[in-house]
């Protein structure tokens, strides 16, 4: 492993509720499972914050010398509209909404998700697994749970009996689990033994055929939502994985139930570390959700914003803090990213062609950057170090360039992309020339008035010995 100042990597573990040293089972092959999208609709920017953070985790571990194998699921069946195992499958809802088949819906929204995912410069998982390709593994897991006495049958499916596990709910906390009851928005299932019991397998309705259904030892139907992640994680990473990631909304139900069924089946710890990302909220409107019908996606952000401006926006707030989205904040992030790229590109030009020296791991800057990265993914601190390096006149251009190249492998901001030069409005070109004439004539009052008019048009000007430089916001 590459040395960091402390030689250690730290992560906040939801299970233990503290930051602790990350010690994998095998440093050459860290197994990471990240919950992927339910592909019945577009993924909004709140969803994408989680994927940016998970990508940062993978990059940070690789930077710190670990080998990584990341698995991510695509939920294309079985995710019901409520967490109480009631209501319709979201894929069927999406199919009816758009007049398409559930299979077509899954294909379209998987493609849309991956387009936005790549636009944010997220590294592709080593294994990307649609739930519909792991039905056999989910049935096998259900059979194991049945043989061990953890399940029971009702008229609508096979359920996991949570009372059989003394430590059920340990991820969210017993007091929290005690409060999980079937609320008003969920029709009570009187056949469930406990309110927290969850579906292992759901039966298809007797009066109609579902678009997605399979034969099983219990009858025709489809898997419970929680089953897919356990089956996929254990199939690809083994019975005990190193890190399981997801949004904070998964703690109380989805991840709690994954732990229950996985550990009941194997008798082993399912995941050694649990990492959860806080919500993004939209100003006063609260958490962004698809059910509201009004949400932002990466693809629907105004064209003037590079998608990586949103990645930069995410990196400035720690993943365990709620992120408030504002347009002013995104605008500031876009300017910040442009500035960072300009500094990196300038250093590269000044350094000239040819190979640049490797980053000196003994410098204070490198130690500070490494320490930030390995301190529970403190991306904001890492960004601050990068800014400091690029602004430091005492650091040679070649070293700045090498440092930025190294930092970008962690931050994923495409730093050496030339900032886009936006077209100057024709009327602004006239005002710039008029201002130049005023300055040369010594009429600085009029020059300042023209500067203000240009600023109102989104054009900033800077006076240099070579003449006036301008930039369109």
Short mmCIF file of C-alpha atoms in Angstrom, two decimals:
data_model
loop_
_atom_site.label_atom_id
_atom_site.label_comp_id
_atom_site.label_asym_id
_atom_site.label_seq_id
_atom_site.Cartn_x
_atom_site.Cartn_y
_atom_site.Cartn_z
CA UNK A 1 0.00 0.00 0.00
CA UNK A 2 1.00 3.58 -0.65
CA UNK A 3 2.01 5.42 2.51
CA UNK A 4 -0.19 8.19 3.83
CA UNK A 5 0.98 10.48 6.66
CA UNK A 6 -0.65 8.23 9.24
CA UNK A 7 -0.50 5.06 7.13
CA UNK A 8 -4.18 4.58 7.90
CA UNK A 9 -7.59 5.13 6.30
CA UNK A 10 -10.63 6.13 8.36
CA UNK A 11 -14.37 5.86 7.70
CA UNK A 12 -17.50 6.59 9.69
CA UNK A 13 -19.31 3.30 10.30
CA UNK A 14 -23.08 3.61 10.76
CA UNK A 15 -23.14 0.34 12.70
CA UNK A 16 -20.74 1.55 15.41
CA UNK A 17 -21.73 5.23 15.03
CA UNK A 18 -18.14 6.45 15.01
CA UNK A 19 -15.16 7.08 12.75
CA UNK A 20 -12.87 4.09 12.85
CA UNK A 21 -9.86 2.78 11.02
CA UNK A 22 -10.69 0.87 7.87
CA UNK A 23 -9.08 -2.56 7.99
CA UNK A 24 -10.22 -4.75 5.08
CA UNK A 25 -10.21 -8.52 4.88
CA UNK A 26 -7.81 -8.27 1.94
CA UNK A 27 -6.15 -4.95 1.07
CA UNK A 28 -5.66 -6.13 -2.53
CA UNK A 29 -9.38 -6.74 -3.09
CA UNK A 30 -11.65 -4.53 -0.97
CA UNK A 31 -15.23 -5.65 -1.60
CA UNK A 32 -17.68 -2.75 -1.87
CA UNK A 33 -21.41 -3.06 -2.52
CA UNK A 34 -23.35 0.07 -3.45
CA UNK A 35 -27.13 0.16 -3.77
CA UNK A 36 -28.04 1.24 -7.29
CA UNK A 37 -31.11 2.91 -8.82
CA UNK A 38 -34.64 1.61 -9.16
CA UNK A 39 -35.05 2.13 -12.89
CA UNK A 40 -38.71 3.08 -13.12
CA UNK A 41 -37.94 6.81 -13.50
CA UNK A 42 -35.02 9.22 -13.86
CA UNK A 43 -32.48 9.47 -11.01
CA UNK A 44 -32.59 13.00 -9.59
CA UNK A 45 -29.60 15.03 -8.44
CA UNK A 46 -30.24 14.02 -4.83
CA UNK A 47 -29.82 10.38 -5.83
CA UNK A 48 -26.71 11.29 -7.80
CA UNK A 49 -25.05 12.87 -4.77
CA UNK A 50 -24.83 9.38 -3.26
CA UNK A 51 -23.18 7.98 -6.40
CA UNK A 52 -20.65 10.85 -6.46
CA UNK A 53 -19.69 10.08 -2.85
CA UNK A 54 -19.43 6.36 -3.54
CA UNK A 55 -17.22 7.13 -6.54
CA UNK A 56 -15.08 9.33 -4.28
CA UNK A 57 -14.75 6.41 -1.86
CA UNK A 58 -13.52 4.07 -4.61
CA UNK A 59 -11.06 6.67 -5.92
CA UNK A 60 -9.81 7.49 -2.41
CA UNK A 61 -9.20 3.84 -1.57
CA UNK A 62 -7.29 3.32 -4.82
CA UNK A 63 -5.25 6.48 -4.14
CA UNK A 64 -4.39 5.06 -0.72
CA UNK A 65 -3.12 1.85 -2.26
CA UNK A 66 -6.04 -0.53 -1.87
CA UNK A 67 -7.33 -2.77 -4.64
CA UNK A 68 -11.09 -2.44 -5.05
CA UNK A 69 -13.91 -4.58 -6.43
CA UNK A 70 -17.16 -2.64 -6.52
CA UNK A 71 -20.57 -4.20 -7.19
CA UNK A 72 -23.70 -2.14 -7.90
CA UNK A 73 -27.21 -3.43 -8.51
CA UNK A 74 -29.87 -2.17 -10.89
CA UNK A 75 -33.30 -2.67 -9.30
CA UNK A 76 -35.50 -3.56 -12.24
CA UNK A 77 -38.11 -5.63 -10.37
CA UNK A 78 -39.57 -6.10 -6.91
CA UNK A 79 -39.28 -2.63 -5.38
CA UNK A 80 -42.78 -1.89 -4.13
CA UNK A 81 -44.12 1.64 -3.74
CA UNK A 82 -44.07 1.30 0.05
CA UNK A 83 -41.53 -0.05 2.50
CA UNK A 84 -44.30 -2.14 4.06
CA UNK A 85 -44.32 -4.75 1.26
CA UNK A 86 -47.60 -3.39 0.02
CA UNK A 87 -48.71 -1.58 -3.12
CA UNK A 88 -47.50 -2.12 -6.67
CA UNK A 89 -44.07 -2.87 -8.05
CA UNK A 90 -42.53 0.43 -9.18
CA UNK A 91 -41.64 -1.10 -12.55
CA UNK A 92 -45.30 -1.92 -13.23
CA UNK A 93 -46.26 1.62 -12.17
CA UNK A 94 -43.70 3.08 -14.56
CA UNK A 95 -44.90 0.85 -17.41
CA UNK A 96 -48.49 1.96 -16.96
CA UNK A 97 -47.46 5.62 -16.65
CA UNK A 98 -45.72 5.56 -20.03
CA UNK A 99 -47.68 2.90 -21.91
CA UNK A 100 -44.63 0.64 -22.31
CA UNK A 101 -43.61 -2.77 -21.05
CA UNK A 102 -41.82 -3.03 -17.71
CA UNK A 103 -38.83 -4.45 -19.59
CA UNK A 104 -38.71 -1.42 -21.89
CA UNK A 105 -39.01 0.92 -18.91
CA UNK A 106 -36.08 -0.82 -17.21
CA UNK A 107 -33.91 -0.61 -20.33
CA UNK A 108 -34.69 3.06 -20.98
CA UNK A 109 -34.14 4.32 -17.43
CA UNK A 110 -31.03 2.19 -16.93
CA UNK A 111 -29.58 3.94 -19.97
CA UNK A 112 -30.67 7.35 -18.68
CA UNK A 113 -29.08 6.67 -15.30
CA UNK A 114 -25.78 5.53 -16.79
CA UNK A 115 -25.68 8.62 -19.03
CA UNK A 116 -25.96 10.92 -16.00
CA UNK A 117 -23.61 8.71 -13.99
CA UNK A 118 -20.90 8.99 -16.63
CA UNK A 119 -21.53 12.73 -17.07
CA UNK A 120 -20.52 13.11 -13.40
CA UNK A 121 -17.25 11.31 -14.20
CA UNK A 122 -18.09 8.36 -11.94
CA UNK A 123 -16.05 5.22 -12.52
CA UNK A 124 -18.08 2.25 -13.70
CA UNK A 125 -18.54 -0.51 -11.11
CA UNK A 126 -16.58 -3.71 -11.67
CA UNK A 127 -19.90 -5.58 -11.63
CA UNK A 128 -23.22 -3.99 -12.61
CA UNK A 129 -26.03 -6.43 -11.93
CA UNK A 130 -29.73 -6.11 -12.83
CA UNK A 131 -31.97 -7.85 -10.31
CA UNK A 132 -33.76 -9.77 -13.07
CA UNK A 133 -30.53 -11.64 -13.80
CA UNK A 134 -30.21 -12.92 -10.22
CA UNK A 135 -33.64 -14.47 -9.61
CA UNK A 136 -32.12 -17.94 -9.17
CA UNK A 137 -29.76 -16.67 -6.46
CA UNK A 138 -32.60 -14.88 -4.66
CA UNK A 139 -34.77 -18.01 -4.68
CA UNK A 140 -31.82 -20.03 -3.35
CA UNK A 141 -31.37 -17.55 -0.49
CA UNK A 142 -35.08 -17.79 0.29
CA UNK A 143 -34.91 -21.59 0.36
CA UNK A 144 -31.97 -21.42 2.81
CA UNK A 145 -33.92 -19.08 5.10
CA UNK A 146 -36.94 -21.38 4.93
CA UNK A 147 -34.89 -24.45 5.84
CA UNK A 148 -33.43 -22.61 8.83
CA UNK A 149 -36.90 -21.70 10.08
CA UNK A 150 -36.80 -17.95 9.48
CA UNK A 151 -39.78 -17.67 7.12
CA UNK A 152 -43.54 -18.24 7.10
CA UNK A 153 -46.24 -18.08 4.45
CA UNK A 154 -49.21 -15.72 4.13
CA UNK A 155 -51.80 -15.41 1.39
CA UNK A 156 -49.67 -12.86 -0.49
CA UNK A 157 -46.15 -14.19 -0.02
CA UNK A 158 -43.31 -15.64 2.03
CA UNK A 159 -42.13 -13.43 4.90
CA UNK A 160 -39.04 -13.23 7.09
CA UNK A 161 -39.88 -13.45 10.80
CA UNK A 162 -37.81 -10.68 12.39
CA UNK A 163 -38.62 -11.90 15.91
CA UNK A 164 -36.34 -14.88 15.28
CA UNK A 165 -33.28 -12.58 15.34
CA UNK A 166 -32.44 -11.16 18.79
CA UNK A 167 -30.29 -8.42 17.24
CA UNK A 168 -32.71 -7.40 14.48
CA UNK A 169 -32.47 -3.65 13.92
CA UNK A 170 -28.93 -3.25 15.24
CA UNK A 171 -27.97 -0.93 12.37
CA UNK A 172 -30.71 1.61 13.03
CA UNK A 173 -30.98 1.08 16.78
CA UNK A 174 -33.57 -0.87 18.77
CA UNK A 175 -35.48 2.22 19.83
CA UNK A 176 -35.88 3.22 16.19
CA UNK A 177 -37.00 -0.21 15.05
CA UNK A 178 -39.54 -0.35 17.88
CA UNK A 179 -41.20 2.66 16.29
CA UNK A 180 -41.56 1.09 12.86
CA UNK A 181 -45.26 0.43 12.51
CA UNK A 182 -47.51 0.09 9.52
CA UNK A 183 -48.64 3.68 9.13
CA UNK A 184 -51.66 5.24 7.57
CA UNK A 185 -50.21 5.24 4.07
CA UNK A 186 -49.61 1.47 4.20
CA UNK A 187 -52.57 -0.90 4.28
CA UNK A 188 -52.06 -3.14 7.31
CA UNK A 189 -51.29 -6.77 6.56
CA UNK A 190 -53.08 -8.66 9.28
CA UNK A 191 -51.27 -11.90 8.41
CA UNK A 192 -47.83 -10.57 9.29
CA UNK A 193 -46.61 -11.76 12.68
CA UNK A 194 -44.64 -8.58 13.33
CA UNK A 195 -44.90 -5.12 11.78
CA UNK A 196 -41.20 -5.28 10.85
CA UNK A 197 -41.45 -8.61 9.00
CA UNK A 198 -40.62 -8.31 5.30
CA UNK A 199 -41.20 -10.17 2.07
CA UNK A 200 -38.81 -12.82 0.83
CA UNK A 201 -41.12 -13.68 -2.09
CA UNK A 202 -44.38 -12.10 -3.24
CA UNK A 203 -47.10 -14.05 -5.06
CA UNK A 204 -48.52 -12.75 -8.32
CA UNK A 205 -52.16 -11.61 -8.10
CA UNK A 206 -54.61 -14.41 -8.79
CA UNK A 207 -56.77 -12.26 -11.09
CA UNK A 208 -54.06 -11.01 -13.47
CA UNK A 209 -50.63 -11.79 -14.85
CA UNK A 210 -47.72 -9.56 -13.98
CA UNK A 211 -45.25 -8.48 -16.66
CA UNK A 212 -42.36 -9.68 -14.53
CA UNK A 213 -42.91 -12.96 -12.68
CA UNK A 214 -41.09 -16.26 -12.17
CA UNK A 215 -41.78 -19.78 -10.95
CA UNK A 216 -40.50 -20.62 -7.46
CA UNK A 217 -40.86 -23.41 -4.86
CA UNK A 218 -43.62 -21.30 -3.27
CA UNK A 219 -45.53 -20.37 -6.42
CA UNK A 220 -45.37 -17.88 -9.26
CA UNK A 221 -44.34 -14.39 -8.23
CA UNK A 222 -41.36 -12.08 -7.77
CA UNK A 223 -38.68 -11.50 -5.12
CA UNK A 224 -38.97 -9.15 -2.19
CA UNK A 225 -36.95 -5.99 -2.80
CA UNK A 226 -34.39 -6.58 -0.04
CA UNK A 227 -33.46 -10.02 -1.38
CA UNK A 228 -31.62 -8.78 -4.44
CA UNK A 229 -28.85 -6.90 -2.64
CA UNK A 230 -28.01 -9.78 -0.31
CA UNK A 231 -27.98 -12.29 -3.17
CA UNK A 232 -25.89 -10.09 -5.47
CA UNK A 233 -23.42 -8.99 -2.82
CA UNK A 234 -22.74 -12.51 -1.60
CA UNK A 235 -22.62 -13.97 -5.11
CA UNK A 236 -19.98 -11.46 -6.26
CA UNK A 237 -18.10 -10.54 -3.07
CA UNK A 238 -18.55 -13.46 -0.66
CA UNK A 239 -20.63 -13.95 2.47
CA UNK A 240 -18.88 -11.09 4.30
CA UNK A 241 -18.17 -7.90 2.39
CA UNK A 242 -15.97 -4.98 3.44
CA UNK A 243 -18.14 -1.90 2.85
CA UNK A 244 -21.82 -1.49 2.07
CA UNK A 245 -22.93 1.97 0.89
CA UNK A 246 -26.18 3.77 0.21
CA UNK A 247 -28.36 6.74 1.05
CA UNK A 248 -29.41 7.48 4.62
CA UNK A 249 -33.00 6.46 3.77
CA UNK A 250 -31.87 2.82 3.52
CA UNK A 251 -30.72 2.51 7.14
CA UNK A 252 -33.98 1.75 8.92
CA UNK A 253 -35.60 -0.66 6.47
CA UNK A 254 -33.65 -1.82 3.42
CA UNK A 255 -30.20 -2.24 4.94
CA UNK A 256 -31.63 -3.43 8.23
CA UNK A 257 -33.45 -6.20 6.36
CA UNK A 258 -30.44 -7.06 4.22
CA UNK A 259 -28.46 -7.65 7.40
CA UNK A 260 -31.21 -9.79 8.90
CA UNK A 261 -31.66 -12.16 5.95
CA UNK A 262 -27.95 -12.38 5.09
CA UNK A 263 -26.73 -13.10 8.61
CA UNK A 264 -29.61 -15.50 9.28
CA UNK A 265 -28.62 -17.45 6.16
CA UNK A 266 -24.85 -17.56 6.75
CA UNK A 267 -24.32 -17.02 10.46
CA UNK A 268 -21.62 -14.49 9.53
CA UNK A 269 -21.28 -10.70 9.61
CA UNK A 270 -22.77 -9.41 6.35
CA UNK A 271 -20.77 -6.18 6.03
CA UNK A 272 -17.87 -4.99 8.16
CA UNK A 273 -18.52 -1.28 7.52
CA UNK A 274 -21.70 0.63 6.65
CA UNK A 275 -21.45 4.00 4.93
CA UNK A 276 -24.48 6.25 4.36
CA UNK A 277 -24.84 9.57 2.54
CA UNK A 278 -27.13 12.32 3.82
CA UNK A 279 -29.96 13.74 1.75
CA UNK A 280 -29.81 16.66 -0.61
CA UNK A 281 -32.63 19.14 0.00
CA UNK A 282 -34.06 21.84 -2.24
CA UNK A 283 -34.10 25.02 -0.17
CA UNK A 284 -37.39 25.31 1.71
CA UNK A 285 -39.07 22.49 -0.21
CA UNK A 286 -37.23 19.75 1.66
CA UNK A 287 -36.00 16.38 0.39
CA UNK A 288 -36.16 15.87 -3.35
CA UNK A 289 -38.34 12.91 -4.35
CA UNK A 290 -39.80 11.42 -7.51
CA UNK A 291 -43.24 11.06 -5.95
CA UNK A 292 -43.61 14.86 -5.99
CA UNK A 293 -43.36 14.80 -9.79
CA UNK A 294 -40.97 17.76 -9.74
CA UNK A 295 -37.26 17.05 -9.52
CA UNK A 296 -33.97 17.93 -11.17
CA UNK A 297 -31.73 15.51 -13.02
CA UNK A 298 -28.19 15.96 -14.28
CA UNK A 299 -29.50 15.99 -17.83
CA UNK A 300 -32.07 18.71 -17.11
CA UNK A 301 -29.65 21.13 -15.47
CA UNK A 302 -29.33 24.24 -17.68
CA UNK A 303 -26.95 23.67 -20.58
CA UNK A 304 -24.63 26.44 -19.38
CA UNK A 305 -23.52 24.21 -16.47
CA UNK A 306 -20.90 21.52 -16.93
CA UNK A 307 -22.26 18.46 -15.06
CA UNK A 308 -18.96 18.38 -13.17
CA UNK A 309 -19.90 21.72 -11.61
CA UNK A 310 -22.50 19.68 -9.71
CA UNK A 311 -19.82 17.15 -8.74
CA UNK A 312 -17.69 20.06 -7.45
CA UNK A 313 -20.77 21.29 -5.55
CA UNK A 314 -21.14 17.89 -3.87
CA UNK A 315 -17.46 17.67 -2.91
CA UNK A 316 -17.59 20.93 -0.97
CA UNK A 317 -19.95 19.53 1.69
CA UNK A 318 -19.06 16.45 3.72
CA UNK A 319 -21.20 13.44 2.83
CA UNK A 320 -22.44 13.08 6.43
CA UNK A 321 -23.92 16.58 6.32
CA UNK A 322 -27.18 17.46 4.62
CA UNK A 323 -26.56 19.29 1.35
CA UNK A 324 -28.84 22.18 0.42
CA UNK A 325 -29.13 22.80 -3.29
CA UNK A 326 -29.44 26.40 -4.49
CA UNK A 327 -28.91 27.89 -7.92
CA UNK A 328 -26.54 30.46 -6.42
CA UNK A 329 -24.52 27.61 -4.96
CA UNK A 330 -24.34 25.81 -8.29
CA UNK A 331 -23.32 29.05 -10.02
CA UNK A 332 -20.53 29.54 -7.48
CA UNK A 333 -19.41 25.93 -7.99
CA UNK A 334 -19.32 26.43 -11.76
CA UNK A 335 -17.09 29.49 -11.30
CA UNK A 336 -14.93 27.61 -8.81
CA UNK A 337 -14.47 24.69 -11.19
CA UNK A 338 -13.60 27.05 -14.05
CA UNK A 339 -11.04 28.77 -11.84
CA UNK A 340 -9.49 25.49 -10.74
CA UNK A 341 -9.27 24.25 -14.32
CA UNK A 342 -7.79 27.55 -15.50
CA UNK A 343 -5.06 27.29 -12.85
CA UNK A 344 -4.32 23.65 -13.73
CA UNK A 345 -4.22 24.34 -17.47
CA UNK A 346 -2.00 27.38 -16.90
CA UNK A 347 0.43 25.26 -14.88
CA UNK A 348 0.50 22.66 -17.64
CA UNK A 349 1.25 25.30 -20.28
CA UNK A 350 4.00 26.83 -18.17
CA UNK A 351 5.49 23.41 -17.47
CA UNK A 352 5.76 22.74 -21.18
CA UNK A 353 5.70 19.49 -23.09
CA UNK A 354 7.21 16.25 -21.85
CA UNK A 355 6.83 14.18 -18.72
CA UNK A 356 6.46 15.93 -15.38
CA UNK A 357 8.20 14.77 -12.22
CA UNK A 358 6.30 12.40 -9.95
CA UNK A 359 4.57 14.00 -6.99
CA UNK A 360 6.85 14.30 -3.99
CA UNK A 361 5.11 12.38 -1.22
CA UNK A 362 7.21 14.08 1.44
CA UNK A 363 5.89 17.61 0.91
CA UNK A 364 3.52 19.17 3.41
CA UNK A 365 1.00 19.70 0.62
CA UNK A 366 0.93 16.02 -0.32
CA UNK A 367 0.71 14.92 3.31
CA UNK A 368 -2.18 17.32 3.91
CA UNK A 369 -4.00 16.13 0.79
CA UNK A 370 -3.52 12.47 1.71
CA UNK A 371 -4.62 13.11 5.28
CA UNK A 372 -7.83 14.80 4.07
CA UNK A 373 -8.63 11.98 1.66
CA UNK A 374 -8.08 9.29 4.29
CA UNK A 375 -9.98 11.18 7.00
CA UNK A 376 -13.51 9.93 6.25
CA UNK A 377 -13.38 11.39 2.72
CA UNK A 378 -12.83 15.03 3.63
CA UNK A 379 -13.10 16.22 0.02
CA UNK A 380 -13.54 19.87 0.96
CA UNK A 381 -10.18 19.87 2.77
CA UNK A 382 -8.56 18.05 -0.16
CA UNK A 383 -9.90 20.69 -2.55
CA UNK A 384 -8.51 23.42 -0.29
CA UNK A 385 -5.04 21.86 -0.45
CA UNK A 386 -5.22 21.64 -4.25
CA UNK A 387 -6.20 25.31 -4.49
CA UNK A 388 -3.29 26.23 -2.22
CA UNK A 389 -0.78 24.34 -4.40
CA UNK A 390 -2.00 25.94 -7.62
CA UNK A 391 -1.88 29.43 -6.08
CA UNK A 392 1.56 29.03 -4.48
CA UNK A 393 4.10 30.98 -6.57
CA UNK A 394 6.93 29.11 -4.85
CA UNK A 395 5.81 25.77 -6.35
CA UNK A 396 7.27 25.16 -9.85
CA UNK A 397 4.74 24.78 -12.65
CA UNK A 398 5.77 21.17 -13.36
CA UNK A 399 5.16 20.22 -9.72
CA UNK A 400 1.80 21.99 -9.74
CA UNK A 401 0.86 20.04 -12.84
CA UNK A 402 1.88 16.71 -11.30
CA UNK A 403 0.03 17.48 -8.08
CA UNK A 404 -3.14 18.41 -9.98
CA UNK A 405 -2.94 15.21 -12.05
CA UNK A 406 -2.64 13.14 -8.88
CA UNK A 407 -5.40 15.03 -7.05
CA UNK A 408 -7.72 14.69 -10.03
CA UNK A 409 -7.53 10.91 -9.85
CA UNK A 410 -9.29 11.27 -6.50
CA UNK A 411 -11.57 14.25 -7.14
CA UNK A 412 -12.60 13.35 -10.69
CA UNK A 413 -13.09 16.92 -11.92
CA UNK A 414 -11.35 16.63 -15.30
CA UNK A 415 -9.02 19.45 -14.30
CA UNK A 416 -7.08 19.72 -17.53
CA UNK A 417 -10.10 20.35 -19.69
CA UNK A 418 -9.75 23.79 -21.23
CA UNK A 419 -12.46 26.05 -19.74
CA UNK A 420 -15.09 26.71 -22.37
CA UNK A 421 -14.87 30.16 -23.91
CA UNK A 422 -18.39 31.51 -24.17
CA UNK A 423 -19.40 33.78 -27.00
CA UNK A 424 -19.37 37.51 -26.31
CA UNK A 425 -22.74 39.18 -27.01
CA UNK A 426 -22.37 41.65 -29.94
CA UNK A 427 -23.55 44.61 -27.86
CA UNK A 428 -20.95 43.73 -25.19
CA UNK A 429 -18.17 43.85 -27.78
CA UNK A 430 -19.20 47.42 -28.61
CA UNK A 431 -19.22 48.41 -24.92
CA UNK A 432 -15.76 46.91 -24.35
CA UNK A 433 -14.32 48.94 -27.23
CA UNK A 434 -16.07 52.06 -25.95
CA UNK A 435 -14.67 51.44 -22.48
CA UNK A 436 -11.14 51.03 -23.86
CA UNK A 437 -11.47 54.42 -25.57
CA UNK A 438 -12.74 56.02 -22.33
CA UNK A 439 -9.82 54.61 -20.34
CA UNK A 440 -7.25 55.85 -22.83
CA UNK A 441 -8.90 59.29 -22.70
CA UNK A 442 -8.73 59.27 -18.91
CA UNK A 443 -12.52 59.26 -18.50
CA UNK A 444 -12.52 56.73 -15.67
CA UNK A 445 -16.03 57.62 -14.49
CA UNK A 446 -17.48 56.55 -17.83
CA UNK A 447 -15.15 53.55 -17.88
CA UNK A 448 -16.57 52.40 -14.53
CA UNK A 449 -20.15 52.95 -15.73
CA UNK A 450 -19.46 50.77 -18.77
CA UNK A 451 -17.88 48.10 -16.56
CA UNK A 452 -21.08 48.04 -14.49
CA UNK A 453 -23.23 47.75 -17.64
CA UNK A 454 -21.10 44.84 -18.85
CA UNK A 455 -21.37 43.12 -15.45
CA UNK A 456 -25.14 43.38 -15.74
CA UNK A 457 -24.87 41.44 -19.01
CA UNK A 458 -22.79 38.72 -17.32
CA UNK A 459 -19.48 39.96 -18.74
CA UNK A 460 -16.53 40.67 -16.45
CA UNK A 461 -13.57 42.70 -17.67
CA UNK A 462 -9.99 42.89 -16.43
CA UNK A 463 -7.44 45.54 -17.42
CA UNK A 464 -3.96 44.20 -18.24
CA UNK A 465 -0.83 45.77 -19.81
CA UNK A 466 -1.74 43.92 -23.01
CA UNK A 467 -5.28 45.31 -23.06
CA UNK A 468 -8.71 44.34 -21.79
CA UNK A 469 -9.50 40.71 -20.97
CA UNK A 470 -13.13 39.62 -20.71
CA UNK A 471 -15.08 36.59 -19.54
CA UNK A 472 -18.73 35.64 -19.96
CA UNK A 473 -20.30 34.21 -16.79
#
